[in-house]
Amino acid sequence: MLLGRSVDGRAIYAVELGDRRLPTSLLLVGCIHGNEPAGIPVARALEAHPPAAHVWVIDDLNPDGVAADTRQNAQGIDLNRNLPWRWRPLSHQSGQYSGPRALYAPEARLAERFILRARPHVTVWFHQPLAVVDQSGGDPAVERRFARLAGMRETRLTRYPGSAVGWQNHVLPATTAFVVELPPGRVSHALSERLLGALHAIAAG
Ligand SMILES: [Zn+2]
């Protein structure tokens, strides 16, 4: 499904998997920071081996950033600071420019619209390079289970204003959104297999 287009006109898709009559159990976003693309092949691997549950996958929410190898979108906006919950101005100098206002970036707007419609029970956002599962403010049992199954360490990273997980955990309080920081470079085959196992388990509920 075409969600919309990036600032430079690149298509952004969501792929629907499994039984669409069921509520959405899982949304996986493979990439939001363009210079952190290691989750994209993992997202595609999940599409190739879909769970039985109802799952959506956005391989790449920031195709302009991936093309340019920049964290930000083509407006220089850090998409993960442009969601509306606790949005505040952050400068270009911070490296996390949050835009002139919340939801200024088209990529942030289409993600917000899609998530409010899909209402995923669990959402996983891939980042890099810290190699940890972040305790992001949703259900800690879900994060803990994912970390154990993926063989990753769990920690609590800084909570930033305007972040996607902060916004989701606020506006959809019965659901859980969390950040999975993949290691630097490419994801190894072994880690990819563990991540897919963890995603399947979480999707199954
Ligand atoms: Zn990131």
mmCIF file of C-alpha atoms and ligand atoms in Angstrom:
data_model
loop_
_atom_site.group_PDB
_atom_site.id
_atom_site.type_symbol
_atom_site.label_atom_id
_atom_site.label_comp_id
_atom_site.label_asym_id
_atom_site.label_seq_id
_atom_site.Cartn_x
_atom_site.Cartn_y
_atom_site.Cartn_z
ATOM 1 C CA MET A 1 0.000 0.000 0.000
ATOM 2 C CA LEU A 2 1.340 3.406 -0.969
ATOM 3 C CA LEU A 3 1.340 5.592 2.157
ATOM 4 C CA GLY A 4 2.571 8.676 0.358
ATOM 5 C CA ARG A 5 5.738 10.293 -0.890
ATOM 6 C CA SER A 6 8.865 11.711 0.647
ATOM 7 C CA VAL A 7 9.928 15.349 0.197
ATOM 8 C CA ASP A 8 11.890 14.351 -2.923
ATOM 9 C CA GLY A 9 8.974 12.301 -4.255
ATOM 10 C CA ARG A 10 10.099 8.793 -3.330
ATOM 11 C CA ALA A 11 7.279 6.338 -2.647
ATOM 12 C CA ILE A 12 6.815 5.109 0.924
ATOM 13 C CA TYR A 13 5.013 1.803 1.229
ATOM 14 C CA ALA A 14 3.474 -0.288 3.961
ATOM 15 C CA VAL A 15 3.261 -4.014 3.294
ATOM 16 C CA GLU A 16 0.363 -5.916 4.820
ATOM 17 C CA LEU A 17 0.993 -9.514 5.870
ATOM 18 C CA GLY A 18 -1.039 -12.339 7.358
ATOM 19 C CA ASP A 19 -4.709 -12.386 8.242
ATOM 20 C CA ARG A 20 -6.095 -8.893 7.628
ATOM 21 C CA ARG A 21 -9.381 -9.702 9.390
ATOM 22 C CA LEU A 22 -7.512 -9.731 12.701
ATOM 23 C CA PRO A 23 -6.473 -6.576 14.580
ATOM 24 C CA THR A 24 -2.932 -5.454 13.763
ATOM 25 C CA SER A 25 -0.674 -7.303 16.173
ATOM 26 C CA LEU A 26 2.640 -5.887 14.926
ATOM 27 C CA LEU A 27 4.040 -2.977 12.934
ATOM 28 C CA LEU A 28 7.726 -3.058 12.045
ATOM 29 C CA VAL A 29 9.437 0.113 10.818
ATOM 30 C CA GLY A 30 12.787 -0.864 9.318
ATOM 31 C CA CYS A 31 14.294 2.625 9.083
ATOM 32 C CA ILE A 32 13.477 6.186 10.151
ATOM 33 C CA HIS A 33 17.000 7.649 10.406
ATOM 34 C CA GLY A 34 18.473 7.447 6.902
ATOM 35 C CA ASN A 35 22.010 6.709 8.043
ATOM 36 C CA GLU A 36 20.759 3.742 10.117
ATOM 37 C CA PRO A 37 19.541 1.424 7.331
ATOM 38 C CA ALA A 38 20.474 -2.022 8.725
ATOM 39 C CA GLY A 39 16.869 -2.816 9.629
ATOM 40 C CA ILE A 40 15.650 -2.588 6.027
ATOM 41 C CA PRO A 41 16.853 -6.084 5.022
ATOM 42 C CA VAL A 42 15.379 -7.485 8.253
ATOM 43 C CA ALA A 43 12.029 -5.880 7.379
ATOM 44 C CA ARG A 44 12.201 -7.436 3.898
ATOM 45 C CA ALA A 45 13.065 -10.816 5.415
ATOM 46 C CA LEU A 46 9.933 -10.598 7.571
ATOM 47 C CA GLU A 47 7.901 -9.883 4.429
ATOM 48 C CA ALA A 48 9.434 -12.976 2.821
ATOM 49 C CA HIS A 49 8.556 -15.123 5.870
ATOM 50 C CA PRO A 50 5.335 -13.590 7.163
ATOM 51 C CA PRO A 51 3.766 -14.544 10.489
ATOM 52 C CA ALA A 52 0.202 -15.877 10.512
ATOM 53 C CA ALA A 53 -0.982 -12.839 12.509
ATOM 54 C CA HIS A 54 -1.949 -9.489 10.968
ATOM 55 C CA VAL A 55 1.278 -7.541 10.491
ATOM 56 C CA TRP A 56 2.285 -4.341 8.704
ATOM 57 C CA VAL A 57 5.831 -3.555 7.632
ATOM 58 C CA ILE A 58 7.234 -0.185 6.563
ATOM 59 C CA ASP A 59 10.674 -1.036 5.189
ATOM 60 C CA ASP A 60 11.837 2.545 4.976
ATOM 61 C CA LEU A 61 10.077 5.656 6.245
ATOM 62 C CA ASN A 62 12.945 7.922 5.181
ATOM 63 C CA PRO A 63 14.013 6.973 1.634
ATOM 64 C CA ASP A 64 15.505 10.434 0.953
ATOM 65 C CA GLY A 65 17.686 10.112 4.049
ATOM 66 C CA VAL A 66 18.779 6.622 3.021
ATOM 67 C CA ALA A 67 19.637 7.858 -0.499
ATOM 68 C CA ALA A 68 21.682 10.740 0.946
ATOM 69 C CA ASP A 69 23.051 8.738 3.911
ATOM 70 C CA THR A 70 21.715 11.359 6.318
ATOM 71 C CA ARG A 71 19.866 10.915 9.586
ATOM 72 C CA GLN A 72 17.327 13.576 8.566
ATOM 73 C CA ASN A 73 14.858 13.828 5.683
ATOM 74 C CA ALA A 74 15.414 16.084 2.654
ATOM 75 C CA GLN A 75 14.199 19.103 4.681
ATOM 76 C CA GLY A 76 16.935 18.465 7.238
ATOM 77 C CA ILE A 77 14.304 17.349 9.762
ATOM 78 C CA ASP A 78 14.926 14.511 12.194
ATOM 79 C CA LEU A 79 11.665 12.603 11.662
ATOM 80 C CA ASN A 80 11.993 11.009 15.088
ATOM 81 C CA ARG A 81 11.711 14.487 16.660
ATOM 82 C CA ASN A 82 8.790 15.665 14.496
ATOM 83 C CA LEU A 83 5.906 13.731 16.067
ATOM 84 C CA PRO A 84 3.439 15.806 18.088
ATOM 85 C CA TRP A 85 3.794 14.476 21.636
ATOM 86 C CA ARG A 86 6.032 16.807 23.647
ATOM 87 C CA TRP A 87 7.332 18.277 20.375
ATOM 88 C CA ARG A 88 9.658 21.210 20.935
ATOM 89 C CA PRO A 89 12.048 23.214 18.771
ATOM 90 C CA LEU A 90 15.462 21.599 18.406
ATOM 91 C CA SER A 91 18.045 23.390 16.291
ATOM 92 C CA HIS A 92 19.988 22.182 13.261
ATOM 93 C CA GLN A 93 23.089 22.503 15.442
ATOM 94 C CA SER A 94 21.754 19.814 17.755
ATOM 95 C CA GLY A 95 21.847 17.342 14.850
ATOM 96 C CA GLN A 96 18.194 16.620 15.691
ATOM 97 C CA TYR A 97 16.362 19.495 13.983
ATOM 98 C CA SER A 98 12.709 18.981 14.910
ATOM 99 C CA GLY A 99 11.215 21.145 12.137
ATOM 100 C CA PRO A 100 9.295 24.444 12.346
ATOM 101 C CA ARG A 101 6.365 22.606 13.927
ATOM 102 C CA ALA A 102 5.219 19.070 14.742
ATOM 103 C CA LEU A 103 4.253 16.956 11.723
ATOM 104 C CA TYR A 104 5.881 19.417 9.312
ATOM 105 C CA ALA A 105 7.673 16.584 7.488
ATOM 106 C CA PRO A 106 5.435 14.648 5.050
ATOM 107 C CA GLU A 107 7.057 11.393 6.210
ATOM 108 C CA ALA A 108 6.050 12.116 9.820
ATOM 109 C CA ARG A 109 2.516 13.048 8.739
ATOM 110 C CA LEU A 110 1.964 9.865 6.754
ATOM 111 C CA ALA A 111 3.350 7.729 9.574
ATOM 112 C CA GLU A 112 1.031 9.405 12.090
ATOM 113 C CA ARG A 113 -2.004 8.953 9.867
ATOM 114 C CA PHE A 114 -1.184 5.318 9.123
ATOM 115 C CA ILE A 115 -0.459 4.363 12.752
ATOM 116 C CA LEU A 116 -3.694 5.930 14.015
ATOM 117 C CA ARG A 117 -5.585 3.869 11.444
ATOM 118 C CA ALA A 118 -3.705 0.580 11.867
ATOM 119 C CA ARG A 119 -3.488 0.857 15.692
ATOM 120 C CA PRO A 120 -0.787 -1.804 15.999
ATOM 121 C CA HIS A 121 -0.722 -3.652 19.301
ATOM 122 C CA VAL A 122 3.082 -3.666 19.214
ATOM 123 C CA THR A 123 5.376 -1.493 17.101
ATOM 124 C CA VAL A 124 9.108 -2.049 16.668
ATOM 125 C CA TRP A 125 11.239 0.827 15.350
ATOM 126 C CA PHE A 126 14.719 -0.157 14.163
ATOM 127 C CA HIS A 127 17.634 2.188 14.739
ATOM 128 C CA GLN A 128 21.418 1.839 14.975
ATOM 129 C CA PRO A 129 24.111 1.459 16.283
ATOM 130 C CA LEU A 130 23.822 0.789 20.030
ATOM 131 C CA ALA A 131 22.853 -2.915 19.927
ATOM 132 C CA VAL A 132 20.231 -2.672 22.694
ATOM 133 C CA VAL A 133 16.489 -2.920 23.147
ATOM 134 C CA ASP A 134 15.311 0.403 24.569
ATOM 135 C CA GLN A 135 12.827 0.503 27.423
ATOM 136 C CA SER A 136 10.748 3.051 25.554
ATOM 137 C CA GLY A 137 7.778 3.556 27.867
ATOM 138 C CA GLY A 138 5.277 0.931 26.704
ATOM 139 C CA ASP A 139 4.707 -2.466 28.325
ATOM 140 C CA PRO A 140 8.098 -3.480 29.771
ATOM 141 C CA ALA A 141 7.170 -7.178 29.576
ATOM 142 C CA VAL A 142 6.899 -6.936 25.780
ATOM 143 C CA GLU A 143 10.300 -5.243 25.508
ATOM 144 C CA ARG A 144 11.856 -7.796 27.868
ATOM 145 C CA ARG A 145 10.430 -10.720 25.917
ATOM 146 C CA PHE A 146 11.659 -9.293 22.628
ATOM 147 C CA ALA A 147 15.152 -8.689 24.040
ATOM 148 C CA ARG A 148 15.373 -12.204 25.450
ATOM 149 C CA LEU A 149 14.250 -13.821 22.185
ATOM 150 C CA ALA A 150 16.560 -11.627 20.095
ATOM 151 C CA GLY A 151 19.484 -12.231 22.450
ATOM 152 C CA MET A 152 19.929 -8.496 22.988
ATOM 153 C CA ARG A 153 20.649 -6.426 26.047
ATOM 154 C CA GLU A 154 17.921 -4.154 27.397
ATOM 155 C CA THR A 155 18.494 -0.639 28.650
ATOM 156 C CA ARG A 156 16.707 2.663 29.052
ATOM 157 C CA LEU A 157 17.957 5.270 26.617
ATOM 158 C CA THR A 158 17.159 8.986 26.744
ATOM 159 C CA ARG A 159 13.538 9.819 25.932
ATOM 160 C CA TYR A 160 13.432 12.550 23.324
ATOM 161 C CA PRO A 161 10.679 15.080 22.599
ATOM 162 C CA GLY A 162 8.709 14.471 19.431
ATOM 163 C CA SER A 163 9.802 10.847 19.104
ATOM 164 C CA ALA A 164 7.664 8.236 17.399
ATOM 165 C CA VAL A 165 7.651 5.797 20.333
ATOM 166 C CA GLY A 166 6.864 8.544 22.862
ATOM 167 C CA TRP A 167 3.951 9.713 20.748
ATOM 168 C CA GLN A 168 2.575 6.201 20.166
ATOM 169 C CA ASN A 169 2.839 5.141 23.797
ATOM 170 C CA HIS A 170 0.973 8.339 24.691
ATOM 171 C CA VAL A 171 -1.825 8.380 22.111
ATOM 172 C CA LEU A 172 -2.371 4.604 21.986
ATOM 173 C CA PRO A 173 -1.895 3.764 25.660
ATOM 174 C CA ALA A 174 -3.037 0.128 25.437
ATOM 175 C CA THR A 175 -0.280 -0.546 22.902
ATOM 176 C CA THR A 176 3.511 -0.767 23.060
ATOM 177 C CA ALA A 177 6.017 0.920 20.768
ATOM 178 C CA PHE A 178 9.735 0.514 21.357
ATOM 179 C CA VAL A 179 13.110 1.152 19.786
ATOM 180 C CA VAL A 180 15.434 -1.681 18.848
ATOM 181 C CA GLU A 181 18.944 -0.339 18.312
ATOM 182 C CA LEU A 182 20.737 -2.716 15.942
ATOM 183 C CA PRO A 183 24.536 -2.963 15.993
ATOM 184 C CA PRO A 184 26.682 -0.877 13.593
ATOM 185 C CA GLY A 185 27.132 -2.090 10.018
ATOM 186 C CA ARG A 186 25.084 -4.881 8.533
ATOM 187 C CA VAL A 187 22.982 -7.233 10.620
ATOM 188 C CA SER A 188 24.608 -10.686 10.760
ATOM 189 C CA HIS A 189 22.694 -13.716 9.538
ATOM 190 C CA ALA A 190 22.546 -15.082 13.097
ATOM 191 C CA LEU A 191 21.121 -11.851 14.527
ATOM 192 C CA SER A 192 18.668 -11.531 11.652
ATOM 193 C CA GLU A 193 17.337 -15.028 12.392
ATOM 194 C CA ARG A 194 16.946 -14.196 16.090
ATOM 195 C CA LEU A 195 15.175 -10.909 15.277
ATOM 196 C CA LEU A 196 12.769 -12.707 12.937
ATOM 197 C CA GLY A 197 12.046 -15.279 15.642
ATOM 198 C CA ALA A 198 11.378 -12.508 18.153
ATOM 199 C CA LEU A 199 9.132 -10.617 15.708
ATOM 200 C CA HIS A 200 7.144 -13.779 14.950
ATOM 201 C CA ALA A 201 6.697 -14.490 18.660
ATOM 202 C CA ILE A 202 5.579 -10.931 19.432
ATOM 203 C CA ALA A 203 3.197 -10.968 16.441
ATOM 204 C CA ALA A 204 1.642 -14.188 17.724
ATOM 205 C CA GLY A 205 0.859 -12.395 21.006
HETATM 206 ZN ZN ZN B 1 18.119 6.425 15.123
#
